[in-house]
Coordinates of C-alpha atoms in Angstrom, one line a residue:
X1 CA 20.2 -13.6 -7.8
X2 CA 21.5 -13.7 -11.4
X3 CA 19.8 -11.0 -14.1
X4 CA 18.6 -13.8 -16.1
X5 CA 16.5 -15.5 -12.8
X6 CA 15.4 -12.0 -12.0
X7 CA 13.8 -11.6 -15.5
X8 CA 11.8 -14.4 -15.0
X9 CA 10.9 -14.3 -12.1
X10 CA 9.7 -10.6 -12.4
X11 CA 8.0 -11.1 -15.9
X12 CA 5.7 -14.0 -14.1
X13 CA 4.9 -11.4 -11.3
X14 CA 4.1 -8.9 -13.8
X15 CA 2.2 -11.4 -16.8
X16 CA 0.2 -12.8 -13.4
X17 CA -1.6 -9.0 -12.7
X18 CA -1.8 -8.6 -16.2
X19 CA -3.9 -12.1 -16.2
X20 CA -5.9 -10.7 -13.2
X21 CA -6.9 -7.6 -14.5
X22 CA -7.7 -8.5 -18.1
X23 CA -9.4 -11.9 -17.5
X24 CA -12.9 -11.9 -17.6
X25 CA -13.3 -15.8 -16.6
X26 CA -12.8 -16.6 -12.5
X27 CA -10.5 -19.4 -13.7
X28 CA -8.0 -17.4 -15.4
X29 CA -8.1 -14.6 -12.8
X30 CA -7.6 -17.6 -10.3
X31 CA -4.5 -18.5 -12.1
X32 CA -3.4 -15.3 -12.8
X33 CA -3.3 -15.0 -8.8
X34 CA -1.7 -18.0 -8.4
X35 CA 1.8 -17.3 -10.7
X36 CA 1.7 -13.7 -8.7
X37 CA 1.9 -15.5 -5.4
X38 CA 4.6 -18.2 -6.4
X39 CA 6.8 -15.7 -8.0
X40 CA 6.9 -12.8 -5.2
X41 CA 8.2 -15.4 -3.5
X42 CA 11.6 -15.7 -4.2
X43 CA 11.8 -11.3 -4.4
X44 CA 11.1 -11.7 -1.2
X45 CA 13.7 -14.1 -0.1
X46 CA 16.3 -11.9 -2.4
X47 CA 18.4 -11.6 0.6
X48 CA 18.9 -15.3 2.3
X49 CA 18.2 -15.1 5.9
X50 CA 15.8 -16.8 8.5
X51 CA 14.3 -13.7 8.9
X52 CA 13.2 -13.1 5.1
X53 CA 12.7 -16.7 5.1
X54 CA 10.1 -16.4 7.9
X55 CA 8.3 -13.6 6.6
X56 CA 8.4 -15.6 3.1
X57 CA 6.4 -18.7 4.7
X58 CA 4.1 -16.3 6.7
X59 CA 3.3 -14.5 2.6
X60 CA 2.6 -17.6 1.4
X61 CA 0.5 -19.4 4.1
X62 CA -1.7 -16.5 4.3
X63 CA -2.2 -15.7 0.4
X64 CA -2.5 -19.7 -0.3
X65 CA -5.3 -19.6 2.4
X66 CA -7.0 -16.8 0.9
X67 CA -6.4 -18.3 -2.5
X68 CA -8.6 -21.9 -1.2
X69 CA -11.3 -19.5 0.2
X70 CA -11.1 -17.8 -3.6
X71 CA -11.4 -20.8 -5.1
X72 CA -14.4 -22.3 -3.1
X73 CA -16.2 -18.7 -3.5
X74 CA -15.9 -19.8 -7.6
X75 CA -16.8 -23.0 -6.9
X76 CA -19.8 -22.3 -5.1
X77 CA -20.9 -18.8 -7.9
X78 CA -20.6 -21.6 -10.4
X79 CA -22.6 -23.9 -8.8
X80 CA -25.3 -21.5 -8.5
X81 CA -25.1 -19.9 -11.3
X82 CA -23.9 -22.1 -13.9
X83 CA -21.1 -19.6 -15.4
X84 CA -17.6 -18.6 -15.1
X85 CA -17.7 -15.1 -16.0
X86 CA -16.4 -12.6 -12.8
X87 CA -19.4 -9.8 -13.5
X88 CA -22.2 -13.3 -13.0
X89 CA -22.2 -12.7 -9.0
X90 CA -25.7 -12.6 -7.8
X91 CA -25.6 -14.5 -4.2
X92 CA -24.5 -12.9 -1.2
X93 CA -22.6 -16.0 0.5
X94 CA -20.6 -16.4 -2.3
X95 CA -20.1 -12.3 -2.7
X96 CA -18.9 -12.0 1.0
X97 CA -16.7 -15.0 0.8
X98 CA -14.9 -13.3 -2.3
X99 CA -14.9 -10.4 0.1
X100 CA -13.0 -12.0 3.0
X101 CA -10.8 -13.3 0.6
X102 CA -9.6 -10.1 -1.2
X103 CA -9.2 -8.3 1.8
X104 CA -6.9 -11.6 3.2
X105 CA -4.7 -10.7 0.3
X106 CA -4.7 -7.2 0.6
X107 CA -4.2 -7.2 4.5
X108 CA -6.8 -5.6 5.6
X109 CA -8.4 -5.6 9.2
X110 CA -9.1 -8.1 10.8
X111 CA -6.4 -10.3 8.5
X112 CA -3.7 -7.5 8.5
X113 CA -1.3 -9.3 10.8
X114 CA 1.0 -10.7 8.5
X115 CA 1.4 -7.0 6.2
X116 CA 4.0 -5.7 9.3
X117 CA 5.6 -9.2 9.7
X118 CA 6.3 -9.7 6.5
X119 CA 7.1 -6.3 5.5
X120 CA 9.5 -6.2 8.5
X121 CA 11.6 -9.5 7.4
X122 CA 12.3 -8.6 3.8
X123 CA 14.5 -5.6 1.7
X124 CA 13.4 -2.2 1.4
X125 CA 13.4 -3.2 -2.7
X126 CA 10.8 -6.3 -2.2
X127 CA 9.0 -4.3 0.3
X128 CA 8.4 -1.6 -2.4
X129 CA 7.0 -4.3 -4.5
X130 CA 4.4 -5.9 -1.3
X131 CA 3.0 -2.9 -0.5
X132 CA 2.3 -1.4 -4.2
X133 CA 2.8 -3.8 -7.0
X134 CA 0.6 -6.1 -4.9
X135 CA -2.2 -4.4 -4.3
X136 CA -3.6 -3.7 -7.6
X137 CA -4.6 -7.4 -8.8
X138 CA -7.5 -7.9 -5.5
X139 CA -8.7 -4.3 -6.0
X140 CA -9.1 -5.2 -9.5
X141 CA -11.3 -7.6 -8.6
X142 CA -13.1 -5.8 -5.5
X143 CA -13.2 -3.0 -8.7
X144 CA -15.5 -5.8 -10.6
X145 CA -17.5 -7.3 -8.0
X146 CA -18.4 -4.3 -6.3
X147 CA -22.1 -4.3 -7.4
X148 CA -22.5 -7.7 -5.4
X149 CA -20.4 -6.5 -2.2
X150 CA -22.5 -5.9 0.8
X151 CA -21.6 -2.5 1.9
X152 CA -22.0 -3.4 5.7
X153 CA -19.3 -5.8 5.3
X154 CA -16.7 -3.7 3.8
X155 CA -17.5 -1.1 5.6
X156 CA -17.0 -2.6 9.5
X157 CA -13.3 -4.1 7.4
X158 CA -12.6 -0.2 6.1
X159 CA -13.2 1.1 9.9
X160 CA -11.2 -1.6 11.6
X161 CA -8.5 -1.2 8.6
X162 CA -7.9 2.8 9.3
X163 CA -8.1 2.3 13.2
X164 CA -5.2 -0.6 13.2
X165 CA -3.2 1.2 10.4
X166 CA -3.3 4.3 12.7
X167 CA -3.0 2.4 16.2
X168 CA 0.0 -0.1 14.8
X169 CA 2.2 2.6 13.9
X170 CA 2.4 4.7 16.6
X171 CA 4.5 2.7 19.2
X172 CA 7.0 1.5 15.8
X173 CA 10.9 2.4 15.1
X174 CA 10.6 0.4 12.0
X175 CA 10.4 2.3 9.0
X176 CA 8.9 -1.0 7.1
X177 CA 6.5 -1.1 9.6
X178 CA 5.4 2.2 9.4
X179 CA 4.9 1.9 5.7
X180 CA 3.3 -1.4 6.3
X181 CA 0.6 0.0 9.1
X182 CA 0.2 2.9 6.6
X183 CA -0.6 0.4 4.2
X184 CA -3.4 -1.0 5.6
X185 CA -4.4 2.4 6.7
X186 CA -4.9 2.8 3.0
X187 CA -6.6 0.0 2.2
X188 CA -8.9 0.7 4.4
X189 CA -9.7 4.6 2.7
X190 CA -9.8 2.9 -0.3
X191 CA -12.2 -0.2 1.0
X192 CA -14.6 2.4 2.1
X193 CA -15.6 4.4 -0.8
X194 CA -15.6 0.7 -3.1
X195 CA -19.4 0.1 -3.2
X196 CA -20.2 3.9 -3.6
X197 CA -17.8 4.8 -6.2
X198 CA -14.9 2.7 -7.2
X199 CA -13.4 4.9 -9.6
X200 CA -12.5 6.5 -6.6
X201 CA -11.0 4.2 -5.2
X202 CA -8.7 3.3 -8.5
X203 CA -7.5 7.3 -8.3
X204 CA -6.7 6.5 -4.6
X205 CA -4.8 3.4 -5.4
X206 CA -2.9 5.4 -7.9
X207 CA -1.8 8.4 -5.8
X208 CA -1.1 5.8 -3.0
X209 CA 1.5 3.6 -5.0
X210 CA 2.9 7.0 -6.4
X211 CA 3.5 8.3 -2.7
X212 CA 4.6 5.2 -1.5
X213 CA 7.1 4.4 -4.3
X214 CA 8.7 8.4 -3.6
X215 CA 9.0 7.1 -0.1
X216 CA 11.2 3.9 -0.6
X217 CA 13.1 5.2 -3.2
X218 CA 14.6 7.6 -0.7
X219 CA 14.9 5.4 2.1
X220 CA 16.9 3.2 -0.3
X221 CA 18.7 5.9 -1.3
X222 CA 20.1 6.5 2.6
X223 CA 19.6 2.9 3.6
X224 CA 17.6 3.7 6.3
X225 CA 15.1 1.4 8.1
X226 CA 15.0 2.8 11.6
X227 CA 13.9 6.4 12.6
X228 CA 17.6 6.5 14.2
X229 CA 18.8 6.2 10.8
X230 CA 16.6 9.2 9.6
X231 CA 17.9 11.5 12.7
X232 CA 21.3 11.3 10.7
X233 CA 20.5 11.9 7.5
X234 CA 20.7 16.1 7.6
X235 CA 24.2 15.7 7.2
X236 CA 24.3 13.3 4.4
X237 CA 21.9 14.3 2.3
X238 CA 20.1 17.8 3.0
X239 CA 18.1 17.8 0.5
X240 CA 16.7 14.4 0.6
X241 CA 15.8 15.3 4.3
X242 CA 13.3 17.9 2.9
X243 CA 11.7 15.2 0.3
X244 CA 11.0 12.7 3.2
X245 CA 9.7 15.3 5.3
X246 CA 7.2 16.2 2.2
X247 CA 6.1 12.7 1.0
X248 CA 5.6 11.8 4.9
X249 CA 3.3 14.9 4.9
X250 CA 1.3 13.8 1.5
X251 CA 1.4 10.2 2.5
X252 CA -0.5 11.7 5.7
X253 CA -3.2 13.3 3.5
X254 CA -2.2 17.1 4.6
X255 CA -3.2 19.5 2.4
X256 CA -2.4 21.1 0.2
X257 CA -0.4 17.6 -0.8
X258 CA -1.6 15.4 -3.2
X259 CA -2.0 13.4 -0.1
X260 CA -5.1 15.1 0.8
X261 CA -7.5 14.4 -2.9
X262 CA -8.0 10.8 -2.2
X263 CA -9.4 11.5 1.4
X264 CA -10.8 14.9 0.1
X265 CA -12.5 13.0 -2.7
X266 CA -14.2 9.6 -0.6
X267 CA -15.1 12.0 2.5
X268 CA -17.3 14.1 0.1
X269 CA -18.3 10.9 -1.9
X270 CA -19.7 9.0 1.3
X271 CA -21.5 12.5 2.7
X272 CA -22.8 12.3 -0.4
X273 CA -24.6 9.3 0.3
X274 CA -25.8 10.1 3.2
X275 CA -23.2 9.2 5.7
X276 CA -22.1 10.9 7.9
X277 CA -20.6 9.1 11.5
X278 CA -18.7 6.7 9.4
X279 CA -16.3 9.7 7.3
X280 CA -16.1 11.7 10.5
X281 CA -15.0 8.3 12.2
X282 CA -12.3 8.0 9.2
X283 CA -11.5 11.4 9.3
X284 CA -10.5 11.3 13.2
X285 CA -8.5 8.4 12.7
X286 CA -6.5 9.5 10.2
X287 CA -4.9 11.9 12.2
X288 CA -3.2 8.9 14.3
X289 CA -1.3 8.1 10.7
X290 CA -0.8 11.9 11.1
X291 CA 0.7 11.8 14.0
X292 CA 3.7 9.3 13.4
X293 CA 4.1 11.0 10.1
X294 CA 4.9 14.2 12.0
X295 CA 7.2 11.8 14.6
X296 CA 9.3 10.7 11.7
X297 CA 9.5 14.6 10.2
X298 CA 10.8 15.4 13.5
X299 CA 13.2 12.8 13.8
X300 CA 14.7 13.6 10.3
X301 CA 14.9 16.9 10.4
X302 CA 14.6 18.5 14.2
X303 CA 17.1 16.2 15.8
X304 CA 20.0 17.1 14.3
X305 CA 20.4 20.8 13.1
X306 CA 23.2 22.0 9.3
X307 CA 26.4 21.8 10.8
X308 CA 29.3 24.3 9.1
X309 CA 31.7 21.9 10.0
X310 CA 33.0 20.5 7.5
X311 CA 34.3 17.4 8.9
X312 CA 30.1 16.4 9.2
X313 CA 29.1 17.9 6.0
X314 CA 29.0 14.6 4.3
X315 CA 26.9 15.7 1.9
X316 CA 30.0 17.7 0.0
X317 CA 32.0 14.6 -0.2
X318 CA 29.7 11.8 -1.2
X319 CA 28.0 11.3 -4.8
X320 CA 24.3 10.9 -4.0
X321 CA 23.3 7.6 -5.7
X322 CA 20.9 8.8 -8.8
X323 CA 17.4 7.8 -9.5
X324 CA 15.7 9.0 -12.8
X325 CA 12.2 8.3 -11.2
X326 CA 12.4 10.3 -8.7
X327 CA 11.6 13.7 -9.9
X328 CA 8.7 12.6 -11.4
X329 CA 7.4 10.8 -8.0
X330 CA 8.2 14.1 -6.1
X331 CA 6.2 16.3 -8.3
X332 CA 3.2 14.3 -8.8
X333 CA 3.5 12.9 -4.8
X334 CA 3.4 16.8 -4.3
X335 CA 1.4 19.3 -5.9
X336 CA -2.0 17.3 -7.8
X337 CA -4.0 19.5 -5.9
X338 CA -4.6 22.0 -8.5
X339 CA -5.7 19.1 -10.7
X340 CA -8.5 17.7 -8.3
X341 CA -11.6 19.5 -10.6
X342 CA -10.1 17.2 -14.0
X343 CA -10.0 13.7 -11.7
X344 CA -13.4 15.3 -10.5
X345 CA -14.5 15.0 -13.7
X346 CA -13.1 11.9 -15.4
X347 CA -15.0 9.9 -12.2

C-alpha cells in the first residue's frame, strides 16, 4: 500500500472515532461509525490473500449488520421521542436493541464468532488495530447510554462473554486467536461493571489497549503467530522472552500487574452493589484466561533453556528491530498497581 493511501485511509479510521465519541446527534455518531467500518477495511486486507480477504468480508457483514440494527434502534428512539440527541433514550426496546448492536460490534457473546475469524485471517499490525483501536467508539456509546441499558441484559452478554473468551482459548496454537478470545474475555469484564459504574469500565478499556498493544508489539518484533514460534524465541531475543512472559501475566490480571486493577476495581464495584454470585462467577472464569496465559509463559520460556553455544546464541549476532513505544507500554502494562488509590479516586 503506498504512504500516501495509508494516510488516508488511517486519517478516516481515526476522524470516524473521533466523530463517534464527540457527536452528541445519533446521526453523526451513525456516520461516524460508518467511515470507521469502510476504512478498516482495506488495513485489513494490507496483505492480499483469500485468507485476509475472507476474514475482510466476514468484518464487514457482521459490522454492516449491526450497523442496520443501529440505525433502526435510531429510527425507532426518534420516532418515540421526537429527538436526535444520543442522552434522549427513555424506552427499553429501543435501549436493548442499541445493546445488541454495540455488543455485535464489539464481539461480544453470543455474537463473538467472527472476533477469532477475523483476527486469525489478517496481520499481526491490523490485528493490533481490531482488537484496540476498535473498541473504543461502541463503548463510547455503551459509556452514554448506560443509564437506559437494562442491567439483566448486559449482564447474561458479560457472563457468556468471560466464559467463551476463557473456553475459546484454551484448545488454540494461534497467537491471534489467543489475543482475540482474550479480547472478548475483556469485553465482557468491561460489559459487566457498565450500568454500575462506567468510569470503570473507561480505566479498564485503557489498561486493556495498553496491555494489549505491549503484546503485539513484541510478537511483531519476533514474527511470531504460533506458540511453536514462541518456544524459539529464548535464543533470539532473551530479553523479550521475559517481556512476554510479564504482559501474558498482566493481561491475565495476576497481581501485583497492572493486570489485576481493572478486575480488582469491578469485583469490589459489583460487591458493592450487592452482588455477589455474578463476580465470584467472573472471578472463577478468569482463571481459564489464566490458564492459557501460563501455557504460552511455558512454551516461551520453559521449553527451551540459555544455551552457551554460541552457534544458537542468536541474540549476539542479530540487531533487535527498535520500537520507541515500547518502554513506555512495558512500564505502565507492569507496575500501576501502586497507583490504584489515585484512579480510586478520580472515579
Amino acid at each position: 500500500m503506498k504512504p500516501s493511501t495509508l494516510i488516508i485511509i488511517m486519517s478516516t479510521v481515526i476522524s470516524g472515532t473521533m466523530m463517534v465519541l464527540i457527536s452528541s446527534h445519533w446521526l453523526m455518531v451513525w456516520i461516524g461509525f460508518e467511515m470507521n467500518m469502510l476504512a478498516i477495511i482495506p488495513i485489513l486486507m494490507k496483505k492480499f490473500n483469500p485468507r485476509a480477504m475472507e476474514a475482510s468480508t466476514k468484518y464487514f457483514l457482521t459490522q454492516a449488520t449491526a450497523s442496520m440494527i443501529l440505525m433502526l434502534s435510531i429510527t425507532m428512539n426518534l420516532m418515540l421521542t421526537g429527538q436526535w440527541t444520543v442522552l434522549s433514550n427513555n424506552n427499553q426496546i429501543t435501549a436493548n436493541m442499541m445493546t445488541i448492536a454495540l455488543s455485535m460490534k464489539l464481539g461480544m457473546s453470543p455474537f463473538h464468532f467472527w472476533v477469532p475469524e477475523v483476527t486469525q485471517g489478517i496481520s499481526l499490525s491490523s490485528g493490533m488495530i481490531l482488537l484496540t483501536w476498535q473498541k473504543i467508539a461502541p463503548l463510547s456509546i455503551l459509556y452514554q447510554i448506560s443509564p437506559s441499558i437494562n442491567p439483566d441484559l448486559l449482564a447474561i452478554m458479560a457472563i457468556m462473554s468471560i466464559l467463551i473468551g476463557g473456553w475459546g482459548g484454551l484448545n488454540q496454537t494461534q497467537l491471534r486467536k489467543i489475543l482475540a478470545y482474550s479480547s472478548i474475555a475483556h469485553m465482557g469484564w468491561m460489559a459487566a461493571v457498565t450500568t454500575y459504574n462506567p468510569t470503570l469500565m473507561m480505566l479498564n478499556l485503557t489498561i486493556y489497549i495498553m496491555i494489549t498493544l505491549g503484546t503485539f508489539m513484541l510478537f511483531t518484533m519476533n514474527s511470531s503467530t504460533t506458540t511453536l514460534s514462541l518456544s524459539h524465541m529464548w535464543n533470539k531475543f532473551p530479553l523479550i522472552t521475559s517481556l512476554v512472559l510479564t504482559l501474558m501475566m498482566s493481561l491475565g490480571g495476576l497481581p501485583p500487574l497492572s493486570g489485576f486493577i481493572p478486575k480488582w476495581l469491578i469485583i469490589q464495584e459489583l460487591t458493592k452493589n450487592d452482588m455477589i454470585i455474578m463476580p465470584t462467577l467472573m472471578a472463577m472464569m478468569a482463571l481459564l484466561n489464566l490458564y492459557f496465559y501460563m501455557r504460552l509463559t511455558y512454551a516461551t520460556a520453559l521449553t527451551m533453556f540459555p544455551s552457551m553455544n554460541n552457534m544458537k546464541m542468536k541474540w549476539q549476532f542479530e540487531n533487535t528491530k527498535k520500537v520507541t513505544l515500547l518502554p513506555p507500554l512495558i512500564v505502565i502494562s507492569t507496575m500501576l498497581i501502586p497507583l490504584t488509590p489515585i484512579m480510586l479516586a478520580l472515579h
